[in-house]
Every structure is written in structure tokens, then in C-alpha cells.
Amino acid sequence: MTDIIGKSEQERLKELAGEYISFSEPMSRHTTFRTGGKAAVFARPGSIAELEALLDWAAEKKIACEVIGGGSNLLVKDGGFAGILINLSRCTDAGFRPENGKEGSVLLRVSAGSGLRAFCGFAVRNRLEGTEGLLGIPGSVGGGIRMNAGTALGCISDILESVRIMLPGGQSREMKRSEMNFSYRSLCWNADGIAPEGREPLILEAVFRLQKSRESVGECKARARQIMEKRKKTQPWQFPSAGCFFKNPPGLSAGKLIDSLGLKGKRAGGAEVSCKHANFIINRHRASASDILALAELLQKSVCKKFGIRLEREVKVIGQ
């Protein structure tokens, strides 16, 4: 996998992106599936300048480059990724910066590399309402925006005010929520010319509008615990997974469709359809990415044959 990056180029990348860069990095260490092939380069730039230098180098060398967030909605194929995977956790200030909003609301500025769980925890401790639909969802804030993460209690786009992005040319700009086109588990950029040649901008920072709760801190924490306990009863938290594997078809539940076919507990190698929630494919015992994809394909074919519905993956699959 390092064949595309020679020794001299490795040294150059270390100069550009600092010490937090590795080669032939197993992505099982960086995804919630705990499996997958190696990335030719895995980088955690320590500043926006390092990020820009890394992206410029990749563009110059025509090497594929992806930002992967917290790896919670990602599966890297067993053959690995012949390019650069970037994690932004060190790239921007991970603090949470509250500002006064309109009509008693609070604007909270959050870096894209911050964890969703840390974001929700901060909101609960500071009596801020609006993040209930994100409780228990792993991954980063930037990744959550990119996939419009959420549950039945709400999506991240419901509370988003604006984002600061880096354009493909390296410039940064603010975008309002109204300029972004969110749909179920998806984000498309509305502004003309925002993503030339299919190169999407990178989310660096976000501003959320939250409401100050009338409850005490203790009451806010108790309500958050109730939501988490309910989720834990219905989801297989004890095994590695990427959460719901398929998007729900309009008006339907992917999990219920799969369950109705008696496919809970179905296995392919070390991968299994969770007996708790049929839309979770779990890494039960040293599953390979191929095991997971084979099981996903079986579910898709079974649902399509019975109901005429082609389930669409919610999990992003990259590599070869």
C-alpha cells in the first residue's frame, strides 16, 4: 500500500503534516467497525496550514484524499485505500464557544473535529436543549453534518445555524444553513460553484442554535440518561458496528423490513445481523470488510426480492 508513496515523498509529507502521520495504517484502528484494510497515508494535521499543505500536495500528485471524521460511518475495503485519509481532531480548536443568540437562544461554535458525544455532553451540562437527537451517536461534528446525523428525536440540521468551510482552492468562507440542502442522512451544497469538479468543501467549524433549558443541570442529565438507556435497550452497543447500515426507505423502516424476513442473527464470516436491531450489521468475531459487504448484499437482495425495494447504504464504503 505504501508503493504509491516513496521514501522521499514520505519524508516530505512528514515535513508538511507534522509528526501525526503514518503509512500503511490499519483502518481497523480508526473506524467503529474495527476492521478494514490499510490506508497508504493516515494524517492528523495539527493546524489549518498543515491541512492546506497536505491537500495541495495530494492535488499536485493526483493522489486521492478523504476526510473521514471519527470513522463511525465508514467501512474501508480489505484491499485498503490507495491515498490519504485525514482526521481533523487536532486541526482546529476543540473548545465549545457559546454566544448570546436571539430570544434567549444560545449560539454555540464548535470545531468540526470535536466529537458528537463531547458536544452533547457540553450541551447537557450547560442546560442547553436541542442535541437530544444526537445523544449516543459516535463520530465527529463535521461528519455528523456531512451525513445529517440524527434519530427519531431530531437531526443535526435542525439546530445548525452556519458552517465555516474550506473551499477546494484553500479559501475559507462562512455558509448559512439556508445555503445548504439537507435531506435524510445527506447534505448537498446549494451555492453555485461551491464544489467544482465534484470536489466538496471541507467543514472546519459549525455554529449551532440551542435553547436554554428551564430544567436544572440534574434534570437535564437525568433526561439524557433516559434517552441513552432507551437506545441501549434496542441497539447492540457491545459489538463494533457503524450504527444503522441502511437508510430507511420513505415511510418505512429498513430494520423492520429485514426483521420481517427472519434475517436477525444471519451471519457471513464474522459479521452478523444484530438480534437486537436488524439494521445493524455487527463485527461479532473478527469480521473482514468483505464479510460485512457480503452480508449487506444478501440483505439488499432479500429485501428487493420480497418487497421490490433496493436498500441504500447509509455507511460510506471506500477502498479497493
Tab-separated table of C-alpha atoms in Angstrom:
chain	number	residue	atom	x	y	z
A	1	MET	CA	0.000	0.000	0.000
A	2	THR	CA	2.939	2.360	0.503
A	3	ASP	CA	4.074	1.746	-3.079
A	4	ILE	CA	2.329	4.923	-4.232
A	5	ILE	CA	4.256	6.947	-1.625
A	6	GLY	CA	8.050	6.636	-1.985
A	7	LYS	CA	10.528	7.192	0.839
A	8	SER	CA	11.373	10.719	-0.261
A	9	GLU	CA	7.666	11.564	-0.502
A	10	GLN	CA	7.071	10.133	2.960
A	11	GLU	CA	9.718	12.459	4.354
A	12	ARG	CA	8.134	15.389	2.525
A	13	LEU	CA	4.717	14.527	3.962
A	14	LYS	CA	6.188	14.441	7.460
A	15	GLU	CA	7.536	17.945	6.886
A	16	LEU	CA	4.150	19.161	5.624
A	17	ALA	CA	1.813	17.488	8.106
A	18	GLY	CA	3.904	17.145	11.254
A	19	GLU	CA	4.553	14.107	13.388
A	20	TYR	CA	0.994	12.754	13.429
A	21	ILE	CA	1.235	10.934	10.123
A	22	SER	CA	1.604	7.219	9.460
A	23	PHE	CA	1.934	4.960	6.451
A	24	SER	CA	0.199	1.638	5.707
A	25	GLU	CA	-2.053	2.409	8.652
A	26	PRO	CA	-4.665	-0.285	9.532
A	27	MET	CA	-8.051	1.418	9.449
A	28	SER	CA	-9.381	-1.085	11.964
A	29	ARG	CA	-7.778	1.292	14.486
A	30	HIS	CA	-9.789	4.273	13.267
A	31	THR	CA	-13.300	3.015	12.431
A	32	THR	CA	-16.074	1.882	14.745
A	33	PHE	CA	-16.387	-1.323	12.708
A	34	ARG	CA	-12.887	-2.231	13.982
A	35	THR	CA	-11.992	-3.821	10.653
A	36	GLY	CA	-10.884	-2.848	7.158
A	37	GLY	CA	-7.748	-2.524	5.063
A	38	LYS	CA	-4.829	-0.136	5.357
A	39	ALA	CA	-4.598	3.472	4.250
A	40	ALA	CA	-1.475	4.379	2.301
A	41	VAL	CA	-1.323	7.538	4.450
A	42	PHE	CA	-3.227	8.449	7.602
A	43	ALA	CA	-2.772	12.021	8.796
A	44	ARG	CA	-3.922	14.142	11.723
A	45	PRO	CA	-2.744	17.650	10.797
A	46	GLY	CA	-2.233	19.985	13.731
A	47	SER	CA	-3.364	23.210	12.066
A	48	ILE	CA	-5.268	24.624	9.104
A	49	ALA	CA	-1.916	25.457	7.491
A	50	GLU	CA	-0.815	21.805	7.724
A	51	LEU	CA	-4.195	20.703	6.340
A	52	GLU	CA	-3.866	23.064	3.366
A	53	ALA	CA	-0.320	21.888	2.659
A	54	LEU	CA	-1.441	18.269	2.743
A	55	LEU	CA	-4.372	18.876	0.407
A	56	ASP	CA	-2.213	20.890	-2.011
A	57	TRP	CA	0.383	18.107	-2.117
A	58	ALA	CA	-2.292	15.470	-2.786
A	59	ALA	CA	-3.808	17.576	-5.588
A	60	GLU	CA	-0.384	18.159	-7.151
A	61	LYS	CA	0.430	14.427	-7.057
A	62	LYS	CA	-3.120	13.466	-8.131
A	63	ILE	CA	-3.477	11.216	-5.110
A	64	ALA	CA	-6.927	10.515	-3.651
A	65	CYS	CA	-7.632	12.300	-0.382
A	66	GLU	CA	-10.570	11.878	2.017
A	67	VAL	CA	-11.524	13.389	5.366
A	68	ILE	CA	-13.023	10.622	7.489
A	69	GLY	CA	-14.159	12.284	10.714
A	70	GLY	CA	-14.413	9.834	13.596
A	71	GLY	CA	-14.714	6.766	11.360
A	72	SER	CA	-18.161	5.953	12.732
A	73	ASN	CA	-19.961	5.712	9.404
A	74	LEU	CA	-17.152	4.224	7.353
A	75	LEU	CA	-16.010	0.850	6.029
A	76	VAL	CA	-12.616	0.553	4.313
A	77	LYS	CA	-12.419	-2.437	1.979
A	78	ASP	CA	-9.875	-5.147	2.764
A	79	GLY	CA	-7.613	-4.067	-0.105
A	80	GLY	CA	-7.139	-0.725	1.623
A	81	PHE	CA	-7.242	2.872	0.423
A	82	ALA	CA	-4.509	3.959	-2.007
A	83	GLY	CA	-4.419	7.558	-0.891
A	84	ILE	CA	-4.548	9.876	2.114
A	85	LEU	CA	-7.148	9.684	4.874
A	86	ILE	CA	-7.347	12.724	7.140
A	87	ASN	CA	-8.697	13.116	10.662
A	88	LEU	CA	-9.375	16.712	11.791
A	89	SER	CA	-9.374	16.126	15.559
A	90	ARG	CA	-6.129	18.105	16.006
A	91	CYS	CA	-6.721	20.617	13.248
A	92	THR	CA	-8.897	23.224	14.927
A	93	ASP	CA	-9.682	24.379	18.433
A	94	ALA	CA	-11.782	21.639	20.021
A	95	GLY	CA	-13.391	24.001	22.529
A	96	PHE	CA	-17.051	24.982	22.682
A	97	ARG	CA	-17.666	28.726	22.498
A	98	PRO	CA	-21.140	29.949	23.499
A	99	GLU	CA	-22.503	33.285	22.278
A	100	ASN	CA	-25.821	35.011	23.023
A	101	GLY	CA	-28.474	34.408	20.390
A	102	LYS	CA	-31.947	35.805	19.712
A	103	GLU	CA	-34.935	35.327	22.030
A	104	GLY	CA	-32.975	33.579	24.752
A	105	SER	CA	-31.236	31.117	22.448
A	106	VAL	CA	-27.520	30.356	22.652
A	107	LEU	CA	-25.210	30.151	19.650
A	108	LEU	CA	-22.549	27.507	20.198
A	109	ARG	CA	-19.458	27.491	17.957
A	110	VAL	CA	-17.912	24.011	17.645
A	111	SER	CA	-14.924	22.712	15.654
A	112	ALA	CA	-15.625	20.038	13.044
A	113	GLY	CA	-13.132	17.694	14.672
A	114	SER	CA	-14.939	17.713	18.030
A	115	GLY	CA	-16.744	14.517	18.975
A	116	LEU	CA	-20.537	14.442	18.836
A	117	ARG	CA	-20.600	12.887	22.288
A	118	ALA	CA	-18.473	15.701	23.714
A	119	PHE	CA	-20.761	18.242	22.004
A	120	CYS	CA	-23.883	16.643	23.523
A	121	GLY	CA	-22.203	16.360	26.924
A	122	PHE	CA	-21.321	20.058	26.924
A	123	ALA	CA	-24.902	20.963	25.994
A	124	VAL	CA	-26.394	18.835	28.772
A	125	ARG	CA	-24.003	20.161	31.442
A	126	ASN	CA	-24.813	23.730	30.422
A	127	ARG	CA	-28.602	23.219	30.274
A	128	LEU	CA	-28.810	23.661	26.502
A	129	GLU	CA	-31.606	21.914	24.602
A	130	GLY	CA	-31.538	20.711	21.003
A	131	THR	CA	-28.958	17.916	20.916
A	132	GLU	CA	-31.301	15.164	22.174
A	133	GLY	CA	-31.449	13.505	18.742
A	134	LEU	CA	-27.646	13.215	18.684
A	135	LEU	CA	-27.180	11.545	22.074
A	136	GLY	CA	-25.155	8.355	21.795
A	137	ILE	CA	-24.166	8.878	18.144
A	138	PRO	CA	-20.396	8.378	17.723
A	139	GLY	CA	-18.158	10.276	15.326
A	140	SER	CA	-17.270	13.917	14.799
A	141	VAL	CA	-19.360	17.062	14.433
A	142	GLY	CA	-18.150	17.577	10.853
A	143	GLY	CA	-19.021	14.013	9.900
A	144	GLY	CA	-22.395	14.359	11.597
A	145	ILE	CA	-23.184	17.427	9.485
A	146	ARG	CA	-21.997	15.732	6.303
A	147	MET	CA	-24.407	12.808	6.822
A	148	ASN	CA	-27.109	14.820	8.621
A	149	ALA	CA	-26.839	12.519	11.615
A	150	GLY	CA	-29.816	12.054	13.859
A	151	THR	CA	-32.528	9.834	15.290
A	152	ALA	CA	-36.299	9.966	15.650
A	153	LEU	CA	-35.753	12.832	18.131
A	154	GLY	CA	-34.170	15.114	15.540
A	155	CYS	CA	-31.284	15.688	13.120
A	156	ILE	CA	-28.189	17.840	13.366
A	157	SER	CA	-29.514	20.087	10.585
A	158	ASP	CA	-32.427	21.059	12.870
A	159	ILE	CA	-30.091	23.057	15.107
A	160	LEU	CA	-27.425	24.143	12.604
A	161	GLU	CA	-27.039	27.901	12.085
A	162	SER	CA	-23.953	28.086	9.836
A	163	VAL	CA	-20.652	26.428	8.966
A	164	ARG	CA	-17.163	27.636	8.136
A	165	ILE	CA	-15.755	25.691	5.207
A	166	MET	CA	-12.522	25.379	3.254
A	167	LEU	CA	-13.042	25.554	-0.499
A	168	PRO	CA	-11.052	23.354	-2.902
A	169	GLY	CA	-8.768	26.304	-3.656
A	170	GLY	CA	-7.858	26.732	0.015
A	171	GLN	CA	-10.023	29.798	0.783
A	172	SER	CA	-12.389	29.656	3.737
A	173	ARG	CA	-15.873	31.145	3.965
A	174	GLU	CA	-18.999	31.081	6.110
A	175	MET	CA	-22.128	29.375	4.783
A	176	LYS	CA	-25.582	29.835	6.248
A	177	ARG	CA	-27.898	26.892	6.851
A	178	SER	CA	-30.158	28.251	4.084
A	179	GLU	CA	-27.355	27.736	1.525
A	180	MET	CA	-27.120	24.037	2.348
A	181	ASN	CA	-29.538	21.404	1.101
A	182	PHE	CA	-30.132	18.756	3.765
A	183	SER	CA	-32.214	15.641	3.319
A	184	TYR	CA	-32.455	12.330	5.123
A	185	ARG	CA	-28.866	11.343	6.050
A	186	SER	CA	-27.486	13.566	3.325
A	187	LEU	CA	-26.118	17.026	2.567
A	188	CYS	CA	-25.811	18.717	-0.816
A	189	TRP	CA	-24.211	22.121	-1.306
A	190	ASN	CA	-26.561	24.695	-2.864
A	191	ALA	CA	-24.262	27.611	-3.652
A	192	ASP	CA	-23.135	27.910	-7.273
A	193	GLY	CA	-19.558	26.787	-7.836
A	194	ILE	CA	-19.127	25.560	-4.257
A	195	ALA	CA	-17.983	22.088	-5.345
A	196	PRO	CA	-16.213	22.364	-8.732
A	197	GLU	CA	-15.339	19.092	-10.441
A	198	GLY	CA	-17.068	17.169	-7.672
A	199	ARG	CA	-14.552	18.314	-5.037
A	200	GLU	CA	-16.564	19.081	-1.962
A	201	PRO	CA	-15.543	21.730	0.570
A	202	LEU	CA	-14.290	20.684	3.994
A	203	ILE	CA	-16.273	21.648	7.074
A	204	LEU	CA	-13.944	23.305	9.600
A	205	GLU	CA	-16.342	24.701	12.171
A	206	ALA	CA	-20.071	24.961	12.856
A	207	VAL	CA	-22.416	27.231	14.773
A	208	PHE	CA	-25.490	25.697	16.398
A	209	ARG	CA	-28.542	27.459	17.817
A	210	LEU	CA	-29.625	25.842	21.085
A	211	GLN	CA	-32.245	26.829	23.641
A	212	LYS	CA	-31.598	27.425	27.324
A	213	SER	CA	-33.492	24.843	29.360
A	214	ARG	CA	-35.703	25.738	32.316
A	215	GLU	CA	-34.648	22.489	33.979
A	216	SER	CA	-31.776	22.169	36.423
A	217	VAL	CA	-28.489	20.571	35.410
A	218	GLY	CA	-29.523	17.448	37.327
A	219	GLU	CA	-32.834	17.252	35.481
A	220	CYS	CA	-31.112	17.729	32.107
A	221	LYS	CA	-28.672	14.920	32.909
A	222	ALA	CA	-31.490	12.623	34.050
A	223	ARG	CA	-33.397	13.209	30.801
A	224	ALA	CA	-30.261	12.491	28.748
A	225	ARG	CA	-29.722	9.247	30.689
A	226	GLN	CA	-33.297	8.156	29.952
A	227	ILE	CA	-32.781	8.692	26.224
A	228	MET	CA	-29.489	6.779	26.307
A	229	GLU	CA	-30.951	3.869	28.298
A	230	LYS	CA	-33.785	3.519	25.804
A	231	ARG	CA	-31.317	3.406	22.906
A	232	LYS	CA	-29.115	0.845	24.650
A	233	LYS	CA	-32.090	-1.484	25.072
A	234	THR	CA	-32.732	-1.563	21.333
A	235	GLN	CA	-29.209	-1.330	19.881
A	236	PRO	CA	-26.209	-3.708	20.054
A	237	TRP	CA	-23.735	-1.467	21.863
A	238	GLN	CA	-21.488	-4.346	22.947
A	239	PHE	CA	-20.260	-5.143	19.405
A	240	PRO	CA	-18.387	-2.986	16.859
A	241	SER	CA	-20.658	-1.597	14.146
A	242	ALA	CA	-21.325	1.558	12.145
A	243	GLY	CA	-24.815	2.063	13.519
A	244	CYS	CA	-27.690	1.660	11.071
A	245	PHE	CA	-26.232	0.207	7.876
A	246	PHE	CA	-29.080	1.156	5.504
A	247	LYS	CA	-31.152	4.278	5.069
A	248	ASN	CA	-34.851	3.907	5.802
A	249	PRO	CA	-36.939	3.878	2.603
A	250	PRO	CA	-39.544	6.684	2.536
A	251	GLY	CA	-42.241	5.904	5.101
A	252	LEU	CA	-40.694	2.549	6.006
A	253	SER	CA	-38.116	1.075	8.371
A	254	ALA	CA	-35.153	-0.801	6.880
A	255	GLY	CA	-34.788	-2.704	10.160
A	256	LYS	CA	-38.407	-3.856	10.147
A	257	LEU	CA	-38.174	-4.981	6.517
A	258	ILE	CA	-35.096	-7.074	7.299
A	259	ASP	CA	-36.618	-8.407	10.524
A	260	SER	CA	-39.820	-9.459	8.730
A	261	LEU	CA	-37.707	-11.805	6.591
A	262	GLY	CA	-36.346	-13.562	9.681
A	263	LEU	CA	-32.791	-12.398	8.995
A	264	LYS	CA	-31.796	-11.371	12.515
A	265	GLY	CA	-28.770	-13.440	13.509
A	266	LYS	CA	-27.822	-14.156	9.890
A	267	ARG	CA	-24.045	-14.392	9.504
A	268	ALA	CA	-21.348	-14.104	6.854
A	269	GLY	CA	-17.953	-14.991	8.289
A	270	GLY	CA	-17.503	-12.899	11.414
A	271	ALA	CA	-20.278	-10.433	10.508
A	272	GLU	CA	-23.814	-10.793	11.851
A	273	VAL	CA	-27.201	-9.104	11.560
A	274	SER	CA	-27.846	-7.966	15.119
A	275	CYS	CA	-30.535	-9.847	17.003
A	276	LYS	CA	-31.372	-6.571	18.791
A	277	HIS	CA	-31.775	-4.346	15.724
A	278	ALA	CA	-31.937	-5.788	12.218
A	279	ASN	CA	-30.485	-2.663	10.590
A	280	PHE	CA	-27.212	-3.122	12.493
A	281	ILE	CA	-24.511	-5.303	10.960
A	282	ILE	CA	-22.085	-6.101	13.753
A	283	ASN	CA	-18.493	-7.284	13.798
A	284	ARG	CA	-19.207	-10.247	16.037
A	285	HIS	CA	-15.908	-12.083	15.660
A	286	ARG	CA	-13.009	-10.713	13.613
A	287	ALA	CA	-15.178	-9.876	10.623
A	288	SER	CA	-13.448	-8.687	7.489
A	289	ALA	CA	-14.807	-5.843	5.399
A	290	SER	CA	-15.684	-8.485	2.787
A	291	ASP	CA	-17.778	-10.367	5.370
A	292	ILE	CA	-19.732	-7.204	6.144
A	293	LEU	CA	-20.270	-6.324	2.485
A	294	ALA	CA	-21.344	-9.888	1.627
A	295	LEU	CA	-23.924	-9.803	4.404
A	296	ALA	CA	-25.128	-6.347	3.333
A	297	GLU	CA	-25.568	-7.570	-0.240
A	298	LEU	CA	-27.558	-10.576	0.965
A	299	LEU	CA	-29.885	-8.263	2.894
A	300	GLN	CA	-30.308	-5.963	-0.089
A	301	LYS	CA	-31.143	-8.870	-2.426
A	302	SER	CA	-33.549	-10.439	0.061
A	303	VAL	CA	-35.475	-7.200	0.657
A	304	CYS	CA	-35.538	-6.392	-3.070
A	305	LYS	CA	-36.840	-9.859	-3.960
A	306	LYS	CA	-39.623	-9.772	-1.357
A	307	PHE	CA	-40.660	-6.110	-1.422
A	308	GLY	CA	-39.197	-4.681	-4.638
A	309	ILE	CA	-37.205	-2.143	-2.591
A	310	ARG	CA	-33.471	-1.592	-3.052
A	311	LEU	CA	-32.000	-0.613	0.316
A	312	GLU	CA	-29.467	2.198	0.069
A	313	ARG	CA	-26.355	2.061	2.258
A	314	GLU	CA	-26.031	4.700	4.934
A	315	VAL	CA	-22.450	3.588	5.621
A	316	LYS	CA	-19.778	5.021	3.316
A	317	VAL	CA	-17.570	2.364	1.696
A	318	ILE	CA	-14.156	3.300	0.285
A	319	GLY	CA	-11.064	1.464	-0.927
A	320	GLN	CA	-10.427	-1.479	-3.188
